Structures are given as C-alpha cells and as structure tokens.
Short mmCIF file of C-alpha atoms and ligand atoms in Angstrom, two decimals:
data_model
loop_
_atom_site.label_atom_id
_atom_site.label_comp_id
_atom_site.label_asym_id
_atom_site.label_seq_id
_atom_site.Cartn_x
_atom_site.Cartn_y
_atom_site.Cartn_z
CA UNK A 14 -13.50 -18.99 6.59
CA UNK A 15 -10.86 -15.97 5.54
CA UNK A 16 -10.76 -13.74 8.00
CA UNK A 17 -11.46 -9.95 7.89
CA UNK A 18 -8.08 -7.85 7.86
CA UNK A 19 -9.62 -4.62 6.48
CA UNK A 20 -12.82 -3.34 6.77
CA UNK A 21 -14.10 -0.13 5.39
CA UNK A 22 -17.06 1.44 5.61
CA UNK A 23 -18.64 5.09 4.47
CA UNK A 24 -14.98 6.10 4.18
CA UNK A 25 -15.16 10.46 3.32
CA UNK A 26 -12.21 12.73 2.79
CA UNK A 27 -12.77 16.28 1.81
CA UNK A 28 -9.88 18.64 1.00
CA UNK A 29 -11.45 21.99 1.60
CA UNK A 30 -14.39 22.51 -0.61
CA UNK A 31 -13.25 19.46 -2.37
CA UNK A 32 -14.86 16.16 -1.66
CA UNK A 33 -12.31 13.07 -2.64
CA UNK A 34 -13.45 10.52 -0.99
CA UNK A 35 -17.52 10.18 -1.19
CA UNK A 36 -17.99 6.59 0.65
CA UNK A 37 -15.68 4.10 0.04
CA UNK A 38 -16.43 0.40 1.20
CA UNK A 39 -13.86 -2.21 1.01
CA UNK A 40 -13.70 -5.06 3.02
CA UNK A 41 -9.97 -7.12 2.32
CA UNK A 42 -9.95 -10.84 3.53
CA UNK A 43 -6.74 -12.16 4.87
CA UNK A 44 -4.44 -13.02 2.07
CA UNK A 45 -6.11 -10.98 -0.58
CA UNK A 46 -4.07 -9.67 -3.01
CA UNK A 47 -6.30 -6.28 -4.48
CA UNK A 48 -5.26 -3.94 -6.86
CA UNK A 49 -6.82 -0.41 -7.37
CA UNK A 50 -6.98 0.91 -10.26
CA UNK A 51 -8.43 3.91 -11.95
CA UNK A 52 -7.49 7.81 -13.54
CA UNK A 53 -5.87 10.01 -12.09
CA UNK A 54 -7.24 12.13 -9.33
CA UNK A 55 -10.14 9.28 -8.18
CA UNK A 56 -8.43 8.68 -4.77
CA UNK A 57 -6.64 6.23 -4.47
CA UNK A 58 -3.69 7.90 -2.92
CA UNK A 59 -5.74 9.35 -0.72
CA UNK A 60 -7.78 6.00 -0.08
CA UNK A 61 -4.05 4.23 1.12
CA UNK A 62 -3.03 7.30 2.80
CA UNK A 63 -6.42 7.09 5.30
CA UNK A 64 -6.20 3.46 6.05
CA UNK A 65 -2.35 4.12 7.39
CA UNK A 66 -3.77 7.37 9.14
CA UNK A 67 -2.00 9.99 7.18
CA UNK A 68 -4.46 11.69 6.26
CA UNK A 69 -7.54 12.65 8.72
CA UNK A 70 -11.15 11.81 7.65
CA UNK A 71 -14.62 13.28 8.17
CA UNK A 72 -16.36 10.26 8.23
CA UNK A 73 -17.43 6.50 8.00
CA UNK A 74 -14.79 4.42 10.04
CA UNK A 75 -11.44 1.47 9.25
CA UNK A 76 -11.04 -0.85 11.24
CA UNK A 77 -7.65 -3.37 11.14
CA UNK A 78 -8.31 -6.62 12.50
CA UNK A 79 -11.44 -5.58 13.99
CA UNK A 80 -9.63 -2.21 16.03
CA UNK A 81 -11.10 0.92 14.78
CA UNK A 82 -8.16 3.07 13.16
CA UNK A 83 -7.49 6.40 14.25
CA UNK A 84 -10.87 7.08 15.55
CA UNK A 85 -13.50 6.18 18.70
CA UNK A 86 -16.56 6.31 16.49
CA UNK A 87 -19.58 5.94 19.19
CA UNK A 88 -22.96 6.53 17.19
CA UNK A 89 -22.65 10.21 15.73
CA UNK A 90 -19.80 10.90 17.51
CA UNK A 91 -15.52 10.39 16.55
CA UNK A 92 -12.63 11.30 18.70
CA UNK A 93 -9.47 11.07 17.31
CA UNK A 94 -6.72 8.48 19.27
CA UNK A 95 -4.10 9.31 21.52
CA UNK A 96 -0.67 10.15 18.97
CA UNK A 97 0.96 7.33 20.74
CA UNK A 98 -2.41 4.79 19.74
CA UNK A 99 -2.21 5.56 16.05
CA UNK A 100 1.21 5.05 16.33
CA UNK A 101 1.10 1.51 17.32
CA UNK A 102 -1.70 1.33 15.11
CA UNK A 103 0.36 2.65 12.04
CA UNK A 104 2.69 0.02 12.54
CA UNK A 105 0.02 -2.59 11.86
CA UNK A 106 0.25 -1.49 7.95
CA UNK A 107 3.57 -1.45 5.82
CA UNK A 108 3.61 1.08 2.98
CA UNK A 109 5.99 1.55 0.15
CA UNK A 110 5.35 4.64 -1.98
CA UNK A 111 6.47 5.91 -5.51
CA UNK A 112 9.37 8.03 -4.04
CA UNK A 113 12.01 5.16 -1.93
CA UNK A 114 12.41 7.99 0.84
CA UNK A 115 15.46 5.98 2.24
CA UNK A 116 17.83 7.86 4.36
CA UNK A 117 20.64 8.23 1.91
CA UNK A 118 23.19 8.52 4.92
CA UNK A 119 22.78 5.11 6.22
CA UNK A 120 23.55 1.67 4.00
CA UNK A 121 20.46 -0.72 3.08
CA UNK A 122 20.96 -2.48 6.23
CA UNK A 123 20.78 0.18 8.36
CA UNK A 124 17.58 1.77 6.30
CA UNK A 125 15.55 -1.68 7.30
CA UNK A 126 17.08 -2.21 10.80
CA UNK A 127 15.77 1.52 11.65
CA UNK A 128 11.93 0.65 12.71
CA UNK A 129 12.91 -2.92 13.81
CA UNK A 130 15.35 -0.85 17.07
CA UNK A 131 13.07 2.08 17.47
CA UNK A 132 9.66 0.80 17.10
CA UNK A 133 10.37 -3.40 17.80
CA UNK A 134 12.67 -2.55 20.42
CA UNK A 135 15.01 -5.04 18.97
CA UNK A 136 18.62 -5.08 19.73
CA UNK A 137 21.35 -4.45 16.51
CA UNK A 138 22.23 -7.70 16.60
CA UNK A 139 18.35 -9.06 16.34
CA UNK A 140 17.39 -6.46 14.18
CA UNK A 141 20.38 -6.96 11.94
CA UNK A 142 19.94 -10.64 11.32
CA UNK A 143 16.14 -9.53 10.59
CA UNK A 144 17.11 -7.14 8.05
CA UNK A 145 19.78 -9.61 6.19
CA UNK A 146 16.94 -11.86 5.74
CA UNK A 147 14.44 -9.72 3.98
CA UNK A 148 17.26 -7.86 1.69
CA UNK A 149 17.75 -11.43 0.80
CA UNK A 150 14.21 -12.07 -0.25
CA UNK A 151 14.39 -8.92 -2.51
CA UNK A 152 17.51 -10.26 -4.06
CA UNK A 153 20.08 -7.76 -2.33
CA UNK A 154 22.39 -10.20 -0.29
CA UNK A 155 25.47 -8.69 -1.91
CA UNK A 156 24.27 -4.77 -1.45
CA UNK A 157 23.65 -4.74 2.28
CA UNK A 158 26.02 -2.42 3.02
CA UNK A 159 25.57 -0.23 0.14
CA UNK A 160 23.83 3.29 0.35
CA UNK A 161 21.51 4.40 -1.10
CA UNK A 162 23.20 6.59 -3.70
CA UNK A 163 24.84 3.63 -4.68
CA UNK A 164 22.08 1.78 -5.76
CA UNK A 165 19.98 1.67 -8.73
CA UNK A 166 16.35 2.81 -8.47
CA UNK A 167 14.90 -0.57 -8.30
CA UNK A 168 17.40 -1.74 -6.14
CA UNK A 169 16.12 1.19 -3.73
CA UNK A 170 12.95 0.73 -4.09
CA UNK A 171 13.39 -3.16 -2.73
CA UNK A 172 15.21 -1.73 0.16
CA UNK A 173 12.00 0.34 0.64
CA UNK A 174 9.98 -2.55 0.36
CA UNK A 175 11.58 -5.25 2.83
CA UNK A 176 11.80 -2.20 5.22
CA UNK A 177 8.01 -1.93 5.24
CA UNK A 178 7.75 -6.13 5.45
CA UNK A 179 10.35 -6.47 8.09
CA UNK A 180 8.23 -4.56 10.37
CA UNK A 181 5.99 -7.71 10.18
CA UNK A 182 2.70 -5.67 9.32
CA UNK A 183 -0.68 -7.29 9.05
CA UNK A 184 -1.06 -5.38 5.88
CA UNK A 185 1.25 -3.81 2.85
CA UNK A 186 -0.06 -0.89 0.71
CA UNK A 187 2.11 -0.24 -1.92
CA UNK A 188 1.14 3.18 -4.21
CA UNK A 189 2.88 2.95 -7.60
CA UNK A 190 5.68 1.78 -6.59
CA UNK A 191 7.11 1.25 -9.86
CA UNK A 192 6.20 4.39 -11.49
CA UNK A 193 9.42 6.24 -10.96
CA UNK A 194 11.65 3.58 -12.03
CA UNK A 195 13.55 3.43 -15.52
CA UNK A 196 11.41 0.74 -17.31
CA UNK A 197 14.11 -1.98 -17.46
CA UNK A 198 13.76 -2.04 -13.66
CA UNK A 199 10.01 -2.24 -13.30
CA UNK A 200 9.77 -5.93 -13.38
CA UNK A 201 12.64 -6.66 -10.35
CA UNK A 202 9.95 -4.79 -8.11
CA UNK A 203 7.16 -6.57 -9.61
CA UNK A 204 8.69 -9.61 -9.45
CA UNK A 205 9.53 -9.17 -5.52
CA UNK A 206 6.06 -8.37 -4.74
CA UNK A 207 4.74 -11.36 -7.05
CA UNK A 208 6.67 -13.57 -4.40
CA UNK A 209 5.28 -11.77 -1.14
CA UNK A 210 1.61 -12.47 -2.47
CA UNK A 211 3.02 -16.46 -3.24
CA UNK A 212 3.72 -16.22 0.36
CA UNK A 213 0.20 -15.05 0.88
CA UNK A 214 0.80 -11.44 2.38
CA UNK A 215 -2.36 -9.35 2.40
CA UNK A 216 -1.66 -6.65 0.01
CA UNK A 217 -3.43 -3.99 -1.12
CA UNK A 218 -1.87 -2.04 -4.15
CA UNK A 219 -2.29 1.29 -6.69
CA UNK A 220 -1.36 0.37 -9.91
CA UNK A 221 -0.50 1.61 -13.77
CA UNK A 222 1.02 -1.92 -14.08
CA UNK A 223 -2.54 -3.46 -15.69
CA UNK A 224 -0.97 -6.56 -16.57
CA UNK A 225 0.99 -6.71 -13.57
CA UNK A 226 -2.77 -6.22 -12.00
CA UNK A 227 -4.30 -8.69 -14.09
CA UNK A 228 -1.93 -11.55 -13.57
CA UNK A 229 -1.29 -10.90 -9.19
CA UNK A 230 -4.61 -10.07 -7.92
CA UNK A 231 -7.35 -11.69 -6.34
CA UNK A 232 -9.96 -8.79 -6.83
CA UNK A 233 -9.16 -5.14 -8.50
CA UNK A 234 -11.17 -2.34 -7.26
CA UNK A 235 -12.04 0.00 -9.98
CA UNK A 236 -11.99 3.66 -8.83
CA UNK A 237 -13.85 6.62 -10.27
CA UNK A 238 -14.25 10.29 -8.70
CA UNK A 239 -13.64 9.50 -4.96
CA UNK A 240 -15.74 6.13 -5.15
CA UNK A 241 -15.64 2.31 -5.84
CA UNK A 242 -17.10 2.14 -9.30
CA UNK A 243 -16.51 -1.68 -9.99
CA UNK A 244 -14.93 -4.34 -8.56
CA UNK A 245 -14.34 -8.36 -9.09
CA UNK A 246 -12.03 -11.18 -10.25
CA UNK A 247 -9.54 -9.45 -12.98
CA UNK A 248 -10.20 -11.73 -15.12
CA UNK A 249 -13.85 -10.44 -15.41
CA UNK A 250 -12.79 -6.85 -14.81
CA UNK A 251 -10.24 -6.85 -17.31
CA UNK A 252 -12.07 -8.90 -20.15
CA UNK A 253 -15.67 -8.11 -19.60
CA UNK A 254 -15.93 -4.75 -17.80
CA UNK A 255 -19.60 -3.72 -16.46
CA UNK A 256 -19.44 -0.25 -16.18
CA UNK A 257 -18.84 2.00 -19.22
CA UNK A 258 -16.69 3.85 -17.30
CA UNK A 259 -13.94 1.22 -16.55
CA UNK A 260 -14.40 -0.06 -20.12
CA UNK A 261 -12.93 3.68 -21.34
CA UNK A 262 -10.51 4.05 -18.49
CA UNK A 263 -9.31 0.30 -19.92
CA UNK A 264 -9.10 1.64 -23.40
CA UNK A 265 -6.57 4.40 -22.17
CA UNK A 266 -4.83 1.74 -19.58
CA UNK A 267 -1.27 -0.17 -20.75
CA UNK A 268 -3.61 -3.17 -20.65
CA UNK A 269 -4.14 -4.60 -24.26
N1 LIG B 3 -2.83 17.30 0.11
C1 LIG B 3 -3.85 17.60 -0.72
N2 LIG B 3 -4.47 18.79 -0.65
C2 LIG B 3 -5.51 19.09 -1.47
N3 LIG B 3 -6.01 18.26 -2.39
C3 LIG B 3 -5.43 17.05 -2.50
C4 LIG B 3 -4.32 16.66 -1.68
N4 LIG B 3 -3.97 15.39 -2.02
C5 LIG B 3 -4.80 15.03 -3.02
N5 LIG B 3 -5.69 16.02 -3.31
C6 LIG B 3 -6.76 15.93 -4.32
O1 LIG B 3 -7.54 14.79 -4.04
C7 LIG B 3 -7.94 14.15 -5.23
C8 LIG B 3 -7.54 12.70 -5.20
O2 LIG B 3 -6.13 12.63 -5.18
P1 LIG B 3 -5.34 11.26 -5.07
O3 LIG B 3 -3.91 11.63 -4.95
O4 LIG B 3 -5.93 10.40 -4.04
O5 LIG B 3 -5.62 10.63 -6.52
P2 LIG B 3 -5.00 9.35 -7.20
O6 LIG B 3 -6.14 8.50 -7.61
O7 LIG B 3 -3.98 8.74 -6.31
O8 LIG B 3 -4.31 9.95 -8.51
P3 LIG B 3 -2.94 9.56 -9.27
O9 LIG B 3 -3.27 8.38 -10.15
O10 LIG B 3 -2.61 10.78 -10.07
O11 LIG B 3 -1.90 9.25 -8.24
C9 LIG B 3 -7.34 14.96 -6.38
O12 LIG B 3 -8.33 15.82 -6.86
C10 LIG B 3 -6.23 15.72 -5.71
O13 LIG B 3 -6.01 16.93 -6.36
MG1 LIG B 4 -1.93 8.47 -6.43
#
C-alpha cells in the first residue's frame, strides 16, 4: 500500500475580500507524479505556495507525512507553529519556481551547497561532494564552478532544481518552471525532471507544458476558480475530459 505523503483537506486562502482558495482536497501518494493544470488566476500558485507555508491560510489543514503543516488545528481552533517548527517543516518540501532566484555572486556549487551547511549542518567538504553529485544528475558536471551570469537560463534553472533535491525533501513542487526559458531550452528542464520522477520522487507540479503533463504524470488535477474541478489518469483527462470546463480550458491549452 502507497503511502500518504500529502494530505489536504478544506484547504481556504482569501486575499482580502478575495477568496482564492475555496476547499481544496488533495491527497498525493508516495511517488506520485501530479500535475496541476488550469487558467490563469485558479490557484495554483497559491495552492504550492500554502503547502510550503508561504503563504498563511484561514482554514482546512496539510499535513506532510502525517505532521500537520504550519498549524495546531484542535477542533475549531488553529495556532500557528513556532518560526523555528515551520522551518524544519519547510525543509520537508523542495520548490523550484519560474524565476531561478540563484545568488548570482556565488558559482553553481556554492548556490546548492548553501542549505546543505546552513540548514544540514554539513561540513564544505560533505556538502560539496553532495552538490557535485546532483549538478551531475542535471547534466552540469563541467559548469560547477560557473556563476550564474554565466549560464544559460536552463542551465540556471537546473542549478535551481538540484538545489531544491539536494536538500533531500520528501516532496518537490515545481511552479512553471519552464515558463521563462527561451523555448530551445524548455526540454533540458523537462527532461531533468522526467528522470527525477523515473527515480520515483514525489512531485507535485504547475504546468503550461500539456504534453509534458500528459506524458510524466500519474494523475493531473484540473483547477478552476480556487477549486479542484477534475482530476484522474491524463490519459482520461486529456482525451476524454468530464467537465465542460476543462474540455474549453483544453481547447485553449498547447495540448493538441
Ligand atoms: N500576493 C497576492 N495578493 C493578492 N492577491 C493575490 C496574491 N497572489 C495571488 N493573488 C490572487 O489570487 C488568485 C490566484 O492566484 P495564483 O497566483 O494562485 O493563480 P495561478 O493559478 O497560479 O495563475 P497563473 O497561471 O497566472 O500563474 C488570483 O486572482 C491572484 O490575483
Ligand atoms: Mg501561478
């Protein structure tokens, strides 16, 4: 039996008057590879960005390998962790975003062996021989000691990404992490985290790529104004869609 890494229940998120998040459930088994998909402004962002606790929420509860994230939820009542808490808790998840964010004074090396010395506690030397490895797996052996502004875009964004996986997480999110990359370099990113879900990382990841979607997940989750509209196998989502609305958002999608 797969075991539960992710569990979400009742998830809300208001912004002001502005309700984006209007009860999310999503449960993600170990190994799961899930895309989201859906238009712009449905909440997806905002779904990733609760589940790595940077963004407060009003209500329902996520829980990470059965610890409740960011919040003591005790009947009606929520307390909000200690900083130091959802900080170890934070670490559980890896994210890579649209936007790299390296530090462009320090070399690819020194980008990934940051968290491994000031979260891990690891020494240089450990921490260096971790971060060789995983700028291997992306295919950067020869640009460890590169910075950043030496690098091409997808280049940086693979830094980003064995950054986030050297920490060891028990989950990756990844939020479009390929839509601010020339086209010609979209499928070097795709292709690295193609071999992280061969290797059976739990992933859960916002997408534009549909055909990228179609062909690496396990489930997709459909979303539609700040809830799960439809979800299943892509090959059902994608070819026989339920709902009306993901058959229109499909019509406008790069999937064809
Ligand atoms: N920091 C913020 N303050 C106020 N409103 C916000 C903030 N971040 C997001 N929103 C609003 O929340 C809603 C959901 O945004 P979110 O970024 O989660 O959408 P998304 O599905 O990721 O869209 P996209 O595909 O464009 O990235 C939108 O209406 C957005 O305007
Ligand atoms: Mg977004």
């Amino acid at each position: 039996m797969a075991k539960t890494i992710l569990d979400i229940q009742g998830l809300r998120k208001t912004y002001g008057q502005n309700e984006v998040l209007k009860g999310v459930d999503c449960s993600v088994q170990e190994g799961e590879v899930i895309s989201i998909i859906g238009s712009s402004g449905s909440g997806k962002t905002t779904m990733l960005r609760c589940v790595n606790m940077l963004e407060e929420f009003e209500g329902g509860k996520i829980s990470l390998d059965g610890e409740e994230i960011g919040y003591h939820v005790d009947g009606s009542t929520r307390r909000r962790k200690s900083e130091k808490e959802i900080a170890r808790q934070r670490a559980l998840t890896g994210m890579a975003f649209q936007q790299f964010n390296l530090f462009p004074h320090m070399t690819a090396a020194e980008n990934v062996m940051l968290g491994l010395v000031k979260v891990k506690k690891m020494s240089k030397p450990e921490a260096r021989a971790v971060a060789d490895t995983w700028l291997d797996r992306v295919g950067l052996a020869t640009r460890t000691n590169h910075y950043p502004g030496q690098l091409s875009g997808g280049q940086q964004q693979r830094v980003a990404i064995a950054r986030a996986i050297a920490m060891a997480p028990r989950l990756m999110l990844f939020d479009e992490v390929t839509s601010a990359l020339d086209p010609e370099l979209v499928g070097e990113v795709l292709q690295v985290i193609k071999g992280l879900a061969a290797d059976g990382m739990t992933m859960l990841l916002v997408t534009h790529e549909m055909r990228f979607a179609y062909e690496v997940s396990s489930r997709v989750i459909f979303m539609n104004q700040g809830v799960i509209c439809e979800e299943g196998d892509p090959k059902d989502m994608f070819v026989r869609p339920k709902t009306d609305r993901l058959a229109e958002f499909l019509k406008t999608s790069s999937f064809n």
